[in-house]
Amino acid sequence: MVARIIDGKRLGAEIEEELKSRVSRMVSSSRAPHLVVVIVGDDPASHVYVRNKERACKRIGIRSTRYDLPGDSVQDDLVSLIQELNDDQDVDGILVQSPLPSSFDEIGITEMIRPDKDVDGFHPINLGRIVTGKTDGMLPCTPSGIMRMLESTGESLAGKKALVIGRSRIVGMPAALLLAQRGIDATVTIAHSRSKELELLCRDSDVLIAAVGRPGMVPREWVKDGAIVIDVGINRVKSEGGSKLIGDVDEGASEYAKWITPVPGGVGPMTISMLMTNTVRAAESRLC
Ligand code: NAD
């Protein structure tokens, strides 16, 4: 079997088209949605991520403002800025780019952002809503992007065995909750660094979500024939030309899977599309 590709770039572009018309309706009735991105320090990868988010805003017609805080800022500087942005009626979404310098309490900062402006979907209220089965609010972007990719295959997940490798607050755990929700109805297993017999778990899974950050940790032979594979991992490795990005799943897994996401061009672009979706949704609930 040669897997069909779940093309995150193409799917993301379709989502952007739909968002563009929602934004233009908002512009004619009130104003454009407004996303504020805050970045602390000069981590090069974070600056690339922020630039990509700003470009997406531009494509869709979302106004974006960026605050660059110097690397020697302190928690209180960021706290005052967030308080200001929380109170600003002209701001619909607030995103603080992770990682923050180690002196910051990142979770504390997340908890300070007003839940209805938390376009990353990381506030405990937004994460907690998923547990209660409410999926109409600010969903964390990577997990909701994963769900949109699965939906795009047209495959029913009801009763299917889904394995999520990784249990992080922002990817693995919410992805597992979304897969298990009523209406999706997968039977979910969460594997993590202390899990045993990962190979057996993988071989038994109809849906495999790999979100660890270890290049090629899932060998092709572990993928069940006909499985759906979502590779969340982004790993920069050395290659002939310098370096390249690869996922957590061996590229050869497409010989076994029915559907697979590429890296790059899979989950990455979908994460940005979901951020844009949250921003438009936040603005609509404030202005419409
Ligand atoms: P994390 O480091 O917070 O979590 C990694 C998880 O992997 C942990 O829960 C850990 O228990 C688990 N793990 C570690 N070793 C393991 C092992 N040997 N077997 C099974 N599980 C193991 O990482 P994260 O933020 O969840 O990100 C995971 C990966 O996804 C990274 O490569 C990250 O770059 C990527 N990512 C991609 C996007 C995207 O948009 N494509 C977004 C977020 C994260």
CSV table of C-alpha atoms and ligand atoms in Angstrom, one decimal:
chain,number,residue,atom,x,y,z
A,1,MET,CA,0.0,0.0,0.0
A,2,VAL,CA,1.3,3.5,-0.7
A,3,ALA,CA,-0.3,6.1,1.6
A,4,ARG,CA,-2.3,9.0,0.5
A,5,ILE,CA,-0.9,12.3,1.7
A,6,ILE,CA,-2.9,14.5,4.0
A,7,ASP,CA,-1.6,17.8,2.6
A,8,GLY,CA,-1.6,20.3,5.4
A,9,LYS,CA,-0.5,23.2,3.1
A,10,ARG,CA,-3.5,22.6,0.8
A,11,LEU,CA,-6.0,22.1,3.6
A,12,GLY,CA,-4.6,25.2,5.4
A,13,ALA,CA,-5.0,27.3,2.2
A,14,GLU,CA,-8.7,26.1,2.0
A,15,ILE,CA,-9.3,27.2,5.6
A,16,GLU,CA,-7.6,30.6,4.9
A,17,GLU,CA,-10.0,31.2,1.9
A,18,GLU,CA,-13.0,30.6,4.2
A,19,LEU,CA,-11.5,32.9,6.8
A,20,LYS,CA,-10.8,35.6,4.3
A,21,SER,CA,-14.5,36.0,3.5
A,22,ARG,CA,-15.4,36.0,7.2
A,23,VAL,CA,-12.8,38.7,7.8
A,24,SER,CA,-14.0,40.8,4.8
A,25,ARG,CA,-17.6,40.6,6.2
A,26,MET,CA,-16.3,41.8,9.6
A,27,VAL,CA,-14.3,44.7,8.0
A,28,SER,CA,-17.5,45.9,6.2
A,29,SER,CA,-19.6,45.8,9.4
A,30,SER,CA,-17.0,46.9,12.1
A,31,ARG,CA,-13.2,46.3,11.8
A,32,ALA,CA,-10.6,43.6,11.1
A,33,PRO,CA,-9.8,41.0,13.8
A,34,HIS,CA,-6.7,42.0,15.7
A,35,LEU,CA,-4.0,39.6,16.9
A,36,VAL,CA,-1.2,40.7,19.2
A,37,VAL,CA,1.9,38.5,19.3
A,38,VAL,CA,4.4,39.0,22.1
A,39,ILE,CA,7.9,37.7,21.8
A,40,VAL,CA,10.6,37.9,24.5
A,41,GLY,CA,14.3,37.6,23.6
A,42,ASP,CA,15.9,36.6,20.4
A,43,ASP,CA,15.5,32.9,20.0
A,44,PRO,CA,15.9,32.5,16.2
A,45,ALA,CA,13.4,29.7,15.8
A,46,SER,CA,10.7,31.7,17.7
A,47,HIS,CA,11.3,34.6,15.4
A,48,VAL,CA,10.7,32.4,12.4
A,49,TYR,CA,7.5,31.1,13.9
A,50,VAL,CA,6.3,34.6,14.7
A,51,ARG,CA,7.1,35.8,11.1
A,52,ASN,CA,5.0,32.9,9.7
A,53,LYS,CA,2.1,33.8,11.9
A,54,GLU,CA,2.3,37.5,10.8
A,55,ARG,CA,2.4,36.5,7.2
A,56,ALA,CA,-0.7,34.3,7.6
A,57,CYS,CA,-2.5,37.3,9.2
A,58,LYS,CA,-1.5,39.5,6.3
A,59,ARG,CA,-2.8,36.9,3.7
A,60,ILE,CA,-6.2,36.7,5.5
A,61,GLY,CA,-6.6,40.4,6.3
A,62,ILE,CA,-6.2,40.1,10.1
A,63,ARG,CA,-4.4,43.0,11.7
A,64,SER,CA,-1.3,41.9,13.6
A,65,THR,CA,0.7,43.8,16.1
A,66,ARG,CA,4.0,42.5,17.5
A,67,TYR,CA,5.6,43.4,20.8
A,68,ASP,CA,9.3,42.6,21.1
A,69,LEU,CA,10.5,42.5,24.7
A,70,PRO,CA,14.2,42.3,25.3
A,71,GLY,CA,15.7,39.1,26.6
A,72,ASP,CA,16.5,40.7,29.9
A,73,SER,CA,12.9,41.6,30.6
A,74,VAL,CA,11.3,40.3,33.8
A,75,GLN,CA,8.0,38.6,34.5
A,76,ASP,CA,6.4,41.8,35.7
A,77,ASP,CA,7.1,43.6,32.4
A,78,LEU,CA,5.2,40.8,30.6
A,79,VAL,CA,2.4,40.7,33.2
A,80,SER,CA,1.8,44.5,32.8
A,81,LEU,CA,1.7,44.2,29.0
A,82,ILE,CA,-0.8,41.3,29.2
A,83,GLN,CA,-3.0,43.2,31.6
A,84,GLU,CA,-3.1,46.1,29.2
A,85,LEU,CA,-3.9,43.9,26.2
A,86,ASN,CA,-6.6,42.0,28.2
A,87,ASP,CA,-8.3,45.4,28.8
A,88,ASP,CA,-7.9,46.7,25.3
A,89,GLN,CA,-11.2,46.5,23.4
A,90,ASP,CA,-9.3,46.7,20.1
A,91,VAL,CA,-7.4,43.5,20.8
A,92,ASP,CA,-9.1,40.2,20.0
A,93,GLY,CA,-6.3,37.7,20.4
A,94,ILE,CA,-3.1,37.5,22.5
A,95,LEU,CA,-0.3,35.1,21.8
A,96,VAL,CA,2.8,34.9,23.9
A,97,GLN,CA,5.4,33.0,21.8
A,98,SER,CA,6.9,30.0,23.6
A,99,PRO,CA,9.5,29.3,24.9
A,100,LEU,CA,9.9,32.2,27.3
A,101,PRO,CA,13.4,32.7,28.9
A,102,SER,CA,13.8,30.3,31.8
A,103,SER,CA,13.4,33.0,34.4
A,104,PHE,CA,9.7,33.3,33.4
A,105,ASP,CA,6.8,31.3,34.8
A,106,GLU,CA,5.3,30.3,31.4
A,107,ILE,CA,2.2,28.5,32.8
A,108,GLY,CA,1.5,31.5,35.0
A,109,ILE,CA,1.7,33.8,32.0
A,110,THR,CA,-0.7,31.6,30.1
A,111,GLU,CA,-3.2,31.7,33.0
A,112,MET,CA,-3.1,35.5,32.9
A,113,ILE,CA,-4.4,35.9,29.4
A,114,ARG,CA,-8.2,36.4,29.2
A,115,PRO,CA,-9.7,33.0,28.1
A,116,ASP,CA,-11.7,34.6,25.3
A,117,LYS,CA,-8.5,36.2,23.9
A,118,ASP,CA,-6.4,33.1,24.4
A,119,VAL,CA,-6.0,32.2,20.7
A,120,ASP,CA,-3.4,29.5,21.6
A,121,GLY,CA,-6.1,27.7,23.5
A,122,PHE,CA,-3.7,26.9,26.4
A,123,HIS,CA,-5.6,28.6,29.3
A,124,PRO,CA,-6.8,26.0,31.8
A,125,ILE,CA,-10.4,27.1,31.2
A,126,ASN,CA,-10.0,26.5,27.5
A,127,LEU,CA,-8.2,23.2,28.0
A,128,GLY,CA,-10.7,22.2,30.7
A,129,ARG,CA,-13.7,22.8,28.4
A,130,ILE,CA,-12.4,19.9,26.2
A,131,VAL,CA,-12.8,17.6,29.1
A,132,THR,CA,-16.5,18.7,29.5
A,133,GLY,CA,-17.1,17.9,25.8
A,134,LYS,CA,-17.2,21.6,24.7
A,135,THR,CA,-15.3,22.0,21.5
A,136,ASP,CA,-16.8,25.2,20.2
A,137,GLY,CA,-14.3,27.6,21.8
A,138,MET,CA,-10.6,28.3,21.7
A,139,LEU,CA,-9.1,24.9,21.0
A,140,PRO,CA,-5.4,24.4,21.2
A,141,CYS,CA,-4.1,24.9,17.6
A,142,THR,CA,-2.0,21.8,16.9
A,143,PRO,CA,-4.6,19.3,18.3
A,144,SER,CA,-7.5,21.0,16.5
A,145,GLY,CA,-5.3,21.0,13.3
A,146,ILE,CA,-4.8,17.3,13.8
A,147,MET,CA,-8.6,16.7,14.0
A,148,ARG,CA,-9.2,18.8,10.9
A,149,MET,CA,-6.6,16.6,9.0
A,150,LEU,CA,-8.3,13.4,10.2
A,151,GLU,CA,-11.7,14.8,9.2
A,152,SER,CA,-10.4,15.6,5.7
A,153,THR,CA,-9.7,11.9,5.1
A,154,GLY,CA,-13.4,11.1,5.4
A,155,GLU,CA,-12.6,8.0,7.4
A,156,SER,CA,-14.8,7.3,10.4
A,157,LEU,CA,-12.8,7.0,13.6
A,158,ALA,CA,-15.6,5.5,15.7
A,159,GLY,CA,-14.4,2.5,17.6
A,160,LYS,CA,-11.0,2.7,16.0
A,161,LYS,CA,-7.9,2.3,18.1
A,162,ALA,CA,-6.0,5.5,18.3
A,163,LEU,CA,-2.5,5.8,19.8
A,164,VAL,CA,-1.2,9.2,20.8
A,165,ILE,CA,2.6,9.1,21.6
A,166,GLY,CA,3.3,12.1,23.8
A,167,ARG,CA,1.2,13.6,26.6
A,168,SER,CA,2.2,17.3,26.6
A,169,ARG,CA,-0.2,19.9,27.8
A,170,ILE,CA,-0.3,21.6,24.4
A,171,VAL,CA,-0.3,18.6,21.9
A,172,GLY,CA,-0.5,15.0,23.1
A,173,MET,CA,-3.0,15.3,26.0
A,174,PRO,CA,-5.6,17.6,24.3
A,175,ALA,CA,-5.3,15.6,21.0
A,176,ALA,CA,-6.1,12.4,23.0
A,177,LEU,CA,-9.1,14.1,24.6
A,178,LEU,CA,-10.4,15.3,21.2
A,179,LEU,CA,-10.1,11.9,19.7
A,180,ALA,CA,-12.1,10.4,22.6
A,181,GLN,CA,-14.9,13.0,22.5
A,182,ARG,CA,-18.4,12.0,21.8
A,183,GLY,CA,-19.0,12.1,18.0
A,184,ILE,CA,-15.4,11.1,17.2
A,185,ASP,CA,-15.5,8.1,19.4
A,186,ALA,CA,-12.0,6.7,19.0
A,187,THR,CA,-10.7,4.3,21.6
A,188,VAL,CA,-7.6,6.2,22.8
A,189,THR,CA,-4.3,5.1,24.3
A,190,ILE,CA,-1.7,7.6,25.4
A,191,ALA,CA,1.9,6.6,25.3
A,192,HIS,CA,4.7,8.6,27.0
A,193,SER,CA,8.3,8.3,28.1
A,194,ARG,CA,7.5,5.7,30.7
A,195,SER,CA,5.4,3.5,28.4
A,196,LYS,CA,6.4,-0.1,27.7
A,197,GLU,CA,6.1,-2.1,24.5
A,198,LEU,CA,5.6,0.9,22.3
A,199,GLU,CA,6.1,-1.3,19.2
A,200,LEU,CA,3.2,-3.5,20.2
A,201,LEU,CA,1.0,-0.4,20.8
A,202,CYS,CA,1.9,1.0,17.4
A,203,ARG,CA,1.4,-2.2,15.5
A,204,ASP,CA,-2.1,-2.5,17.0
A,205,SER,CA,-3.2,1.1,16.2
A,206,ASP,CA,-5.6,2.2,13.4
A,207,VAL,CA,-4.6,5.8,14.0
A,208,LEU,CA,-1.2,6.8,15.1
A,209,ILE,CA,-0.3,10.3,16.3
A,210,ALA,CA,3.4,10.8,17.0
A,211,ALA,CA,4.1,14.0,19.1
A,212,VAL,CA,7.5,13.4,20.8
A,213,GLY,CA,10.2,15.3,19.0
A,214,ARG,CA,12.6,12.4,18.4
A,215,PRO,CA,13.5,11.9,14.7
A,216,GLY,CA,12.3,8.7,13.2
A,217,MET,CA,11.4,7.1,16.5
A,218,VAL,CA,8.6,5.2,14.9
A,219,PRO,CA,10.1,2.8,12.4
A,220,ARG,CA,8.1,2.0,9.3
A,221,GLU,CA,7.5,-1.6,10.3
A,222,TRP,CA,5.7,-0.5,13.5
A,223,VAL,CA,2.9,1.1,11.4
A,224,LYS,CA,-0.2,-1.1,11.0
A,225,ASP,CA,-1.2,-1.8,7.4
A,226,GLY,CA,-3.9,0.7,6.5
A,227,ALA,CA,-3.3,3.0,9.5
A,228,ILE,CA,-3.7,6.8,9.5
A,229,VAL,CA,-0.5,8.4,10.6
A,230,ILE,CA,-0.3,12.0,11.8
A,231,ASP,CA,3.4,13.0,12.4
A,232,VAL,CA,3.5,16.0,14.7
A,233,GLY,CA,7.3,15.9,15.3
A,234,ILE,CA,9.5,18.6,13.9
A,235,ASN,CA,13.2,17.6,14.1
A,236,ARG,CA,16.0,19.4,12.4
A,237,VAL,CA,18.7,16.8,11.3
A,238,LYS,CA,21.9,17.1,9.3
A,239,SER,CA,21.6,16.3,5.6
A,240,GLU,CA,23.8,16.5,2.6
A,241,GLY,CA,22.9,20.1,1.8
A,242,GLY,CA,23.2,21.2,5.5
A,243,SER,CA,20.1,20.3,7.4
A,244,LYS,CA,16.5,19.3,6.9
A,245,LEU,CA,13.3,18.8,8.9
A,246,ILE,CA,12.0,15.3,9.5
A,247,GLY,CA,9.2,13.9,11.7
A,248,ASP,CA,9.0,11.4,14.5
A,249,VAL,CA,7.9,8.7,12.0
A,250,ASP,CA,10.2,7.0,9.5
A,251,GLU,CA,9.4,8.4,6.1
A,252,GLY,CA,9.1,4.8,4.7
A,253,ALA,CA,5.9,4.4,6.8
A,254,SER,CA,4.0,5.5,3.8
A,255,GLU,CA,4.5,2.0,2.4
A,256,TYR,CA,2.2,0.7,5.2
A,257,ALA,CA,-0.2,3.5,6.1
A,258,LYS,CA,-3.3,4.4,4.2
A,259,TRP,CA,-3.0,8.1,5.0
A,260,ILE,CA,0.0,10.0,6.2
A,261,THR,CA,1.0,13.6,6.9
A,262,PRO,CA,4.3,14.9,5.5
A,263,VAL,CA,7.0,16.8,7.4
A,264,PRO,CA,7.3,19.6,6.6
A,265,GLY,CA,3.9,20.6,5.0
A,266,GLY,CA,1.7,18.6,7.3
A,267,VAL,CA,0.7,19.5,10.9
A,268,GLY,CA,2.8,22.7,10.9
A,269,PRO,CA,0.7,24.8,8.4
A,270,MET,CA,-2.5,23.4,10.0
A,271,THR,CA,-1.4,24.8,13.4
A,272,ILE,CA,-1.1,28.3,11.9
A,273,SER,CA,-4.5,27.9,10.2
A,274,MET,CA,-6.1,27.0,13.5
A,275,LEU,CA,-4.5,30.0,15.1
A,276,MET,CA,-6.0,32.2,12.5
A,277,THR,CA,-9.4,30.4,13.0
A,278,ASN,CA,-9.2,31.1,16.7
A,279,THR,CA,-8.4,34.7,16.1
A,280,VAL,CA,-11.3,35.2,13.7
A,281,ARG,CA,-13.6,33.4,16.1
A,282,ALA,CA,-12.5,35.5,19.0
A,283,ALA,CA,-13.1,38.7,17.0
A,284,GLU,CA,-16.5,37.5,15.8
A,285,SER,CA,-17.7,36.7,19.3
A,286,ARG,CA,-16.6,40.2,20.4
A,287,LEU,CA,-17.9,42.2,17.4
A,288,CYS,CA,-20.7,40.3,15.7
B,1,NAD,P1,7.1,17.8,24.8
B,1,NAD,O1,8.6,17.7,24.9
B,1,NAD,O2,6.4,18.8,25.7
B,1,NAD,O3,6.4,16.4,25.0
B,1,NAD,C1,7.0,15.3,24.4
B,1,NAD,C2,6.2,14.1,24.9
B,1,NAD,O4,6.8,12.9,24.4
B,1,NAD,C3,6.2,13.9,26.4
B,1,NAD,O5,4.9,13.8,26.9
B,1,NAD,C4,7.0,12.6,26.7
B,1,NAD,O6,6.4,11.8,27.8
B,1,NAD,C5,6.9,11.9,25.4
B,1,NAD,N1,8.0,11.0,25.2
B,1,NAD,C6,9.3,11.3,25.3
B,1,NAD,N2,10.1,10.2,25.0
B,1,NAD,C7,9.2,9.3,24.7
B,1,NAD,C8,9.4,7.9,24.3
B,1,NAD,N3,10.6,7.4,24.2
B,1,NAD,N4,8.3,7.2,24.1
B,1,NAD,C9,7.1,7.7,24.2
B,1,NAD,N5,6.9,9.0,24.5
B,1,NAD,C10,7.9,9.7,24.8
B,1,NAD,O7,6.8,18.2,23.2
B,1,NAD,P2,5.6,18.8,22.5
B,1,NAD,O8,5.5,20.3,22.7
B,1,NAD,O9,4.4,18.0,22.7
B,1,NAD,O10,6.0,18.6,21.0
B,1,NAD,C11,6.3,17.3,20.5
B,1,NAD,C12,6.8,17.4,19.0
B,1,NAD,O11,5.9,18.0,18.2
B,1,NAD,C13,8.1,18.3,18.9
B,1,NAD,O12,8.9,17.8,17.9
B,1,NAD,C14,7.6,19.6,18.5
B,1,NAD,O13,8.5,20.4,17.8
B,1,NAD,C15,6.4,19.2,17.6
B,1,NAD,N6,5.4,20.2,17.5
B,1,NAD,C16,5.0,20.5,16.3
B,1,NAD,C17,4.0,21.4,16.1
B,1,NAD,C18,3.5,21.7,14.7
B,1,NAD,O14,2.9,22.7,14.5
B,1,NAD,N7,3.8,20.9,13.8
B,1,NAD,C19,3.4,22.1,17.2
B,1,NAD,C20,3.8,21.7,18.5
B,1,NAD,C21,4.8,20.8,18.6
